[in-house]
Tab-separated table of C-alpha atoms in Angstrom:
chain	number	residue	atom	x	y	z
A	1	UNK	CA	11.306	9.301	24.332
A	2	UNK	CA	13.266	10.034	20.858
A	3	UNK	CA	16.431	8.727	20.783
A	4	UNK	CA	18.859	10.039	17.966
A	5	UNK	CA	21.788	7.142	17.078
A	6	UNK	CA	22.861	8.748	14.026
A	7	UNK	CA	25.329	11.055	15.433
A	8	UNK	CA	26.885	8.187	17.357
A	9	UNK	CA	26.834	6.131	14.193
A	10	UNK	CA	28.821	8.894	12.152
A	11	UNK	CA	31.252	8.817	15.141
A	12	UNK	CA	32.242	5.315	14.799
A	13	UNK	CA	32.341	5.893	11.017
A	14	UNK	CA	35.366	8.628	11.474
A	15	UNK	CA	37.064	6.242	14.241
A	16	UNK	CA	40.800	5.341	13.570
A	17	UNK	CA	39.426	1.623	13.968
A	18	UNK	CA	35.732	2.198	12.939
A	19	UNK	CA	35.159	-1.248	13.291
A	20	UNK	CA	35.846	-1.632	16.302
A	21	UNK	CA	34.121	2.437	17.212
A	22	UNK	CA	31.124	0.562	15.707
A	23	UNK	CA	31.141	-3.085	17.664
A	24	UNK	CA	31.223	-0.649	20.544
A	25	UNK	CA	28.046	1.202	19.074
A	26	UNK	CA	26.560	-2.013	18.963
A	27	UNK	CA	27.323	-3.066	22.426
A	28	UNK	CA	26.328	0.525	23.569
A	29	UNK	CA	22.717	-0.275	22.096
A	30	UNK	CA	22.172	-3.587	21.752
A	31	UNK	CA	18.767	-4.555	23.383
A	32	UNK	CA	17.923	-2.212	20.247
A	33	UNK	CA	20.350	-2.774	17.675
A	34	UNK	CA	20.326	-6.672	17.866
A	35	UNK	CA	16.304	-6.897	17.726
A	36	UNK	CA	16.937	-4.817	15.026
A	37	UNK	CA	19.384	-7.193	13.188
A	38	UNK	CA	17.486	-9.613	14.474
A	39	UNK	CA	13.795	-9.181	12.906
A	40	UNK	CA	15.127	-7.405	9.533
A	41	UNK	CA	18.588	-8.722	8.297
A	42	UNK	CA	20.533	-12.058	10.596
A	43	UNK	CA	21.466	-12.883	14.045
A	44	UNK	CA	24.690	-10.230	15.239
A	45	UNK	CA	26.723	-14.033	15.945
A	46	UNK	CA	26.144	-14.847	12.658
A	47	UNK	CA	28.814	-15.611	10.447
A	48	UNK	CA	28.048	-13.258	7.742
A	49	UNK	CA	27.540	-10.723	10.172
A	50	UNK	CA	30.969	-9.392	9.758
A	51	UNK	CA	30.901	-8.943	6.033
A	52	UNK	CA	27.983	-6.463	6.363
A	53	UNK	CA	29.178	-4.346	8.861
A	54	UNK	CA	32.635	-4.179	6.435
A	55	UNK	CA	29.864	-2.988	3.571
A	56	UNK	CA	28.106	-0.574	5.675
A	57	UNK	CA	31.397	0.877	7.300
A	58	UNK	CA	32.531	1.269	3.523
A	59	UNK	CA	29.290	2.565	1.787
A	60	UNK	CA	29.660	6.178	0.926
A	61	UNK	CA	27.133	8.423	2.768
A	62	UNK	CA	27.521	11.755	1.488
A	63	UNK	CA	23.980	11.837	0.634
A	64	UNK	CA	23.296	11.410	4.128
A	65	UNK	CA	25.705	13.857	5.590
A	66	UNK	CA	24.282	16.541	3.051
A	67	UNK	CA	20.223	15.630	3.970
A	68	UNK	CA	20.740	16.119	7.400
A	69	UNK	CA	22.227	19.525	6.746
A	70	UNK	CA	19.058	20.065	4.432
A	71	UNK	CA	16.353	18.469	6.747
A	72	UNK	CA	15.800	18.684	10.465
A	73	UNK	CA	14.805	14.831	11.075
A	74	UNK	CA	14.583	15.621	14.914
A	75	UNK	CA	12.226	18.209	14.843
A	76	UNK	CA	10.156	16.796	11.985
A	77	UNK	CA	10.204	13.473	14.312
A	78	UNK	CA	9.121	14.974	17.144
A	79	UNK	CA	6.178	16.662	15.455
A	80	UNK	CA	4.913	13.311	14.173
A	81	UNK	CA	5.390	11.914	17.893
A	82	UNK	CA	3.316	14.121	19.099
A	83	UNK	CA	0.252	14.086	16.853
A	84	UNK	CA	0.643	10.618	16.969
A	85	UNK	CA	0.321	10.637	20.893
A	86	UNK	CA	-2.997	12.419	20.390
A	87	UNK	CA	-4.700	11.223	17.649
A	88	UNK	CA	-3.982	6.992	18.484
A	89	UNK	CA	-4.592	8.003	21.964
A	90	UNK	CA	-1.444	6.159	23.717
A	91	UNK	CA	-2.060	4.506	26.531
A	92	UNK	CA	1.298	3.395	27.472
A	93	UNK	CA	5.199	4.768	27.026
A	94	UNK	CA	7.081	3.691	23.894
A	95	UNK	CA	10.322	4.735	22.596
A	96	UNK	CA	11.382	5.772	18.500
A	97	UNK	CA	14.916	5.512	17.566
A	98	UNK	CA	16.481	7.645	14.230
A	99	UNK	CA	19.409	5.536	12.976
A	100	UNK	CA	21.492	4.322	10.415
A	101	UNK	CA	20.985	1.321	9.303
A	102	UNK	CA	22.412	-1.815	7.226
A	103	UNK	CA	20.227	-2.133	4.167
A	104	UNK	CA	17.311	-3.604	5.327
A	105	UNK	CA	13.871	-1.973	6.552
A	106	UNK	CA	13.269	1.609	6.154
A	107	UNK	CA	11.604	1.840	9.183
A	108	UNK	CA	9.932	-1.119	11.458
A	109	UNK	CA	8.352	-1.779	14.709
A	110	UNK	CA	10.157	-3.929	17.736
A	111	UNK	CA	9.497	-4.858	21.183
A	112	UNK	CA	11.993	-5.374	23.530
A	113	UNK	CA	11.168	-6.073	27.454
A	114	UNK	CA	7.721	-5.288	27.099
A	115	UNK	CA	8.100	-1.724	26.129
A	116	UNK	CA	7.544	-0.749	22.228
A	117	UNK	CA	10.155	0.970	19.739
A	118	UNK	CA	9.661	2.707	16.189
A	119	UNK	CA	12.418	3.316	14.089
A	120	UNK	CA	13.489	4.946	11.462
A	121	UNK	CA	16.696	4.229	8.948
A	122	UNK	CA	17.534	7.330	7.597
A	123	UNK	CA	20.019	6.139	4.536
A	124	UNK	CA	16.734	5.464	2.797
A	125	UNK	CA	15.347	8.905	3.347
A	126	UNK	CA	18.364	11.257	1.525
A	127	UNK	CA	15.631	11.663	-1.808
A	128	UNK	CA	18.743	9.360	-3.804
A	129	UNK	CA	18.728	5.293	-4.311
A	130	UNK	CA	22.645	4.480	-2.924
A	131	UNK	CA	23.203	1.313	-3.930
A	132	UNK	CA	26.187	0.889	-1.298
A	133	UNK	CA	24.150	1.427	1.818
A	134	UNK	CA	20.879	-0.070	-0.554
A	135	UNK	CA	19.226	3.204	0.559
A	136	UNK	CA	16.023	3.200	-1.550
A	137	UNK	CA	15.802	6.911	-2.176
A	138	UNK	CA	12.561	8.250	-0.256
A	139	UNK	CA	12.399	12.003	-0.014
A	140	UNK	CA	13.137	12.615	3.667
A	141	UNK	CA	9.592	14.340	3.913
A	142	UNK	CA	7.665	10.934	3.679
A	143	UNK	CA	10.221	9.843	7.115
A	144	UNK	CA	7.153	11.500	9.295
A	145	UNK	CA	5.131	8.705	7.461
A	146	UNK	CA	6.595	5.760	7.668
A	147	UNK	CA	7.426	6.323	11.690
A	148	UNK	CA	3.815	7.279	12.093
A	149	UNK	CA	3.132	3.377	10.061
A	150	UNK	CA	5.394	2.337	13.147
A	151	UNK	CA	4.269	3.958	15.945
A	152	UNK	CA	0.882	2.379	14.780
A	153	UNK	CA	2.318	-1.089	14.955
A	154	UNK	CA	3.179	-0.378	18.671
A	155	UNK	CA	0.361	0.737	19.633
A	156	UNK	CA	-1.779	-2.222	18.727
A	157	UNK	CA	0.966	-4.168	19.986
A	158	UNK	CA	1.273	-3.090	23.703
A	159	UNK	CA	-1.926	-0.987	24.551
A	160	UNK	CA	-3.261	-2.513	27.635
A	161	UNK	CA	-6.644	-2.097	25.730
A	162	UNK	CA	-5.404	-3.909	22.413
A	163	UNK	CA	-7.387	-6.742	22.021
A	164	UNK	CA	-4.907	-7.902	19.129
A	165	UNK	CA	-3.841	-11.489	18.136
A	166	UNK	CA	0.115	-9.177	17.638
A	167	UNK	CA	0.092	-7.905	21.199
A	168	UNK	CA	-1.166	-11.630	23.195
A	169	UNK	CA	2.250	-12.887	20.690
A	170	UNK	CA	4.015	-10.458	22.102
A	171	UNK	CA	2.712	-11.370	25.535
A	172	UNK	CA	3.684	-15.111	25.286
A	173	UNK	CA	6.678	-14.785	24.246
A	174	UNK	CA	7.563	-12.180	27.268
A	175	UNK	CA	7.515	-9.003	25.674
A	176	UNK	CA	9.194	-9.367	22.270
A	177	UNK	CA	8.917	-8.689	19.000
A	178	UNK	CA	10.219	-11.579	17.315
A	179	UNK	CA	9.217	-10.819	13.367
A	180	UNK	CA	9.815	-14.451	12.136
A	181	UNK	CA	7.270	-16.150	15.687
A	182	UNK	CA	4.747	-13.737	14.985
A	183	UNK	CA	4.155	-13.952	11.869
A	184	UNK	CA	4.555	-18.112	12.385
A	185	UNK	CA	1.767	-17.456	14.656
A	186	UNK	CA	-0.440	-15.255	13.564
A	187	UNK	CA	-3.526	-15.964	11.261
A	188	UNK	CA	-3.394	-14.340	7.783
A	189	UNK	CA	-6.352	-12.325	8.821
A	190	UNK	CA	-3.981	-10.197	11.833
A	191	UNK	CA	-1.735	-9.926	9.181
A	192	UNK	CA	-3.267	-8.312	7.362
A	193	UNK	CA	-5.343	-5.799	9.590
A	194	UNK	CA	-2.360	-5.147	11.067
A	195	UNK	CA	-0.524	-3.366	8.220
A	196	UNK	CA	-4.103	-1.740	6.952
A	197	UNK	CA	-4.535	-0.517	10.376
A	198	UNK	CA	-1.274	1.155	10.182
A	199	UNK	CA	-1.840	2.346	7.275
A	200	UNK	CA	-4.810	4.181	8.133
A	201	UNK	CA	-3.215	5.780	10.943
A	202	UNK	CA	-0.294	7.179	9.039
A	203	UNK	CA	-2.596	8.852	6.902
A	204	UNK	CA	-4.644	10.346	9.422
A	205	UNK	CA	-1.281	11.596	11.596
A	206	UNK	CA	0.707	12.883	7.955
A	207	UNK	CA	-1.895	13.478	5.865
A	208	UNK	CA	-1.383	14.784	2.564
A	209	UNK	CA	0.597	12.109	-0.089
A	210	UNK	CA	-0.657	10.596	-3.012
A	211	UNK	CA	-2.767	7.065	-1.259
A	212	UNK	CA	0.079	5.203	-3.383
A	213	UNK	CA	3.049	6.598	-0.858
A	214	UNK	CA	1.672	5.641	2.602
A	215	UNK	CA	1.505	1.772	1.074
A	216	UNK	CA	5.015	2.420	-0.293
A	217	UNK	CA	4.134	1.910	-3.880
A	218	UNK	CA	4.660	3.090	-7.344
A	219	UNK	CA	1.445	4.763	-9.201
A	220	UNK	CA	1.326	2.082	-11.480
A	221	UNK	CA	1.033	-0.740	-8.633
A	222	UNK	CA	-1.266	1.255	-6.539
A	223	UNK	CA	-3.478	1.595	-9.586
A	224	UNK	CA	-3.151	-2.499	-10.275
A	225	UNK	CA	-3.893	-3.524	-6.906
A	226	UNK	CA	-6.915	-1.296	-6.993
A	227	UNK	CA	-7.683	-3.582	-10.283
A	228	UNK	CA	-6.817	-7.115	-8.569
A	229	UNK	CA	-9.085	-6.393	-5.217
A	230	UNK	CA	-12.137	-8.551	-6.351
A	231	UNK	CA	-9.879	-11.284	-7.061
A	232	UNK	CA	-7.529	-11.484	-4.064
A	233	UNK	CA	-10.174	-11.062	-1.462
A	234	UNK	CA	-11.913	-13.846	-3.526
A	235	UNK	CA	-8.754	-15.945	-3.117
A	236	UNK	CA	-7.581	-14.971	-0.011
A	237	UNK	CA	-11.631	-15.510	1.968
A	238	UNK	CA	-11.023	-18.963	2.695
A	239	UNK	CA	-7.312	-18.125	3.846
A	240	UNK	CA	-7.874	-15.708	6.330
A	241	UNK	CA	-7.810	-18.125	9.702
A	242	UNK	CA	-4.679	-19.783	8.015
A	243	UNK	CA	-1.156	-19.670	9.928
A	244	UNK	CA	1.982	-19.860	8.528
A	245	UNK	CA	5.384	-17.610	7.733
A	246	UNK	CA	4.393	-18.051	4.435
A	247	UNK	CA	1.857	-15.698	3.855
A	248	UNK	CA	3.673	-13.368	5.401
A	249	UNK	CA	5.983	-13.412	2.916
A	250	UNK	CA	3.857	-13.630	0.081
A	251	UNK	CA	1.417	-10.685	0.777
A	252	UNK	CA	3.352	-8.287	2.678
A	253	UNK	CA	7.255	-8.756	1.805
A	254	UNK	CA	8.811	-7.660	-0.848
A	255	UNK	CA	12.078	-8.779	-2.521
A	256	UNK	CA	9.395	-12.373	-2.959
A	257	UNK	CA	9.700	-14.432	-6.463
A	258	UNK	CA	7.396	-14.810	-9.200
A	259	UNK	CA	6.711	-18.191	-8.216
A	260	UNK	CA	6.503	-17.314	-4.360
A	261	UNK	CA	3.939	-14.451	-5.180
A	262	UNK	CA	1.572	-17.094	-7.234
A	263	UNK	CA	-2.176	-16.251	-6.051
A	264	UNK	CA	-4.550	-18.407	-8.096
A	265	UNK	CA	-2.816	-18.691	-11.482
A	266	UNK	CA	-1.613	-15.035	-11.041
A	267	UNK	CA	1.441	-13.306	-10.178
A	268	UNK	CA	0.273	-10.906	-7.663
A	269	UNK	CA	2.165	-7.249	-7.259
A	270	UNK	CA	4.647	-7.846	-4.102
A	271	UNK	CA	3.230	-6.434	-0.487
A	272	UNK	CA	-0.099	-6.832	-2.060
A	273	UNK	CA	-1.459	-7.559	1.410
A	274	UNK	CA	-0.895	-3.867	2.467
A	275	UNK	CA	-3.486	-2.909	0.356
A	276	UNK	CA	-6.110	-5.096	0.880
A	277	UNK	CA	-5.241	-4.952	4.846
A	278	UNK	CA	-5.986	-1.499	4.258
A	279	UNK	CA	-9.699	-2.274	2.426
A	280	UNK	CA	-10.329	-4.942	5.093
A	281	UNK	CA	-10.131	-1.833	7.309
A	282	UNK	CA	-11.923	1.148	6.408
A	283	UNK	CA	-14.820	0.903	7.591
A	284	UNK	CA	-14.128	0.168	11.401
A	285	UNK	CA	-11.438	3.016	10.950
A	286	UNK	CA	-14.023	5.193	9.921
A	287	UNK	CA	-17.118	4.183	12.301
A	288	UNK	CA	-14.878	4.070	14.955
A	289	UNK	CA	-12.228	6.268	14.910
A	290	UNK	CA	-8.333	5.164	14.641
A	291	UNK	CA	-7.805	4.965	18.327
A	292	UNK	CA	-10.767	1.957	18.453
A	293	UNK	CA	-9.643	0.089	15.667
A	294	UNK	CA	-6.080	-0.099	16.307
A	295	UNK	CA	-7.010	-1.521	19.418
A	296	UNK	CA	-9.750	-4.235	17.952
A	297	UNK	CA	-9.169	-7.705	16.683
A	298	UNK	CA	-9.234	-9.078	13.761
A	299	UNK	CA	-12.162	-11.020	13.416
A	300	UNK	CA	-14.006	-7.010	14.640
A	301	UNK	CA	-12.925	-5.494	12.071
A	302	UNK	CA	-13.643	-7.988	9.351
A	303	UNK	CA	-16.746	-7.673	10.629
A	304	UNK	CA	-16.941	-4.887	9.987
A	305	UNK	CA	-15.596	-4.933	6.559
A	306	UNK	CA	-18.350	-7.730	5.858
A	307	UNK	CA	-21.331	-5.506	6.782
A	308	UNK	CA	-20.339	-2.769	4.188
A	309	UNK	CA	-19.535	-4.649	1.769
A	310	UNK	CA	-22.669	-7.125	1.876
A	311	UNK	CA	-20.525	-10.474	2.385
A	312	UNK	CA	-23.260	-12.893	3.636
A	313	UNK	CA	-21.627	-15.647	6.643
A	314	UNK	CA	-22.697	-18.528	7.796
C-alpha cells in the first residue's frame, strides 16, 4: 500500500499552532513515525526531540513545494512499486511511505508489527541542497532508485522464503526492525551483502543511471573504491563472521570521522561497504536472479563470489 504523508505534514506547517498540529500528525501516524525517529534520528521521548521538531517546523520549504508542483512523486512511486513487485517476486504485503523527514536518512526500511515498510523523505529530492532541512539536493528523478533499494531490503527481511540473518533478527524482535540492534547482531558479512543486494536490485528495477549513483557516491568516490577493492576485500576477509555495531558504522554509515574509518592503516571512504557488498553479490545475482539472491543467506552469496574470484576455502 502506498501512503502519502506529505499533504498532512504541509498542513501542519500551515496550522495556527504548528507545534500542536505536528504533534497530532505524529500521534496519527505513530507506529511508522516513532519507528523512523528511533531508527534514524533519536527517540521521540528524548529531551532533544523538541529541538528537532522546532527546527523542522521553522525550515524554509520552498524547494520542496516547488519540486512537488513539477514532479509527480505519487505516480513515480506507484510505478517503481509495481516494477519491484514483479521483478522481486514479492510474496508478502508491504507498505511504501512518502514523507518529509527531520534530516536523517533520505530513504530507509522498517518492519513494524511484522509488516515491511519502505519510505523516502522527499526533502532530500528537491534538486537543491537545503541547510535548513538538511536536504541533500538529490534530483527528484533519483527517488525511484532509492525506493527500489529499500523495497529490496523489505523483501529480504519479511519474505517467508528468505533465509537471511536479518529476517531471523526481525523475527526474534517480534516482527520489528531495529537499526541499532540488527547492526549489533548481524555479522559483517550479512551487513555487506544486505546492502549489496539492495544496490543490485535497484540497478535492475530502475536502470539507466550512472553506476556511482546507485551507491549514493560521487563519481570520484566510486572510482576511489574501485582502486581500493582488492585491499578492502583482503582486509575484511577474516572479519566477515564478526559482529558489532562498529562495523555498520564504519562501513555503511555516513558522518564517521577519519579515525573511525581506519582499516589496515588507511582511511577508507565513507560507506565503503556498499561497494564491497555489491561486488560480493554480483555472481549470485547474475546466476540465480535477483528474487533468489534477495532471499539467500550471506554465506551462500559469499560462496558464489568465492567461486568466481577463485578464493580457496578450507
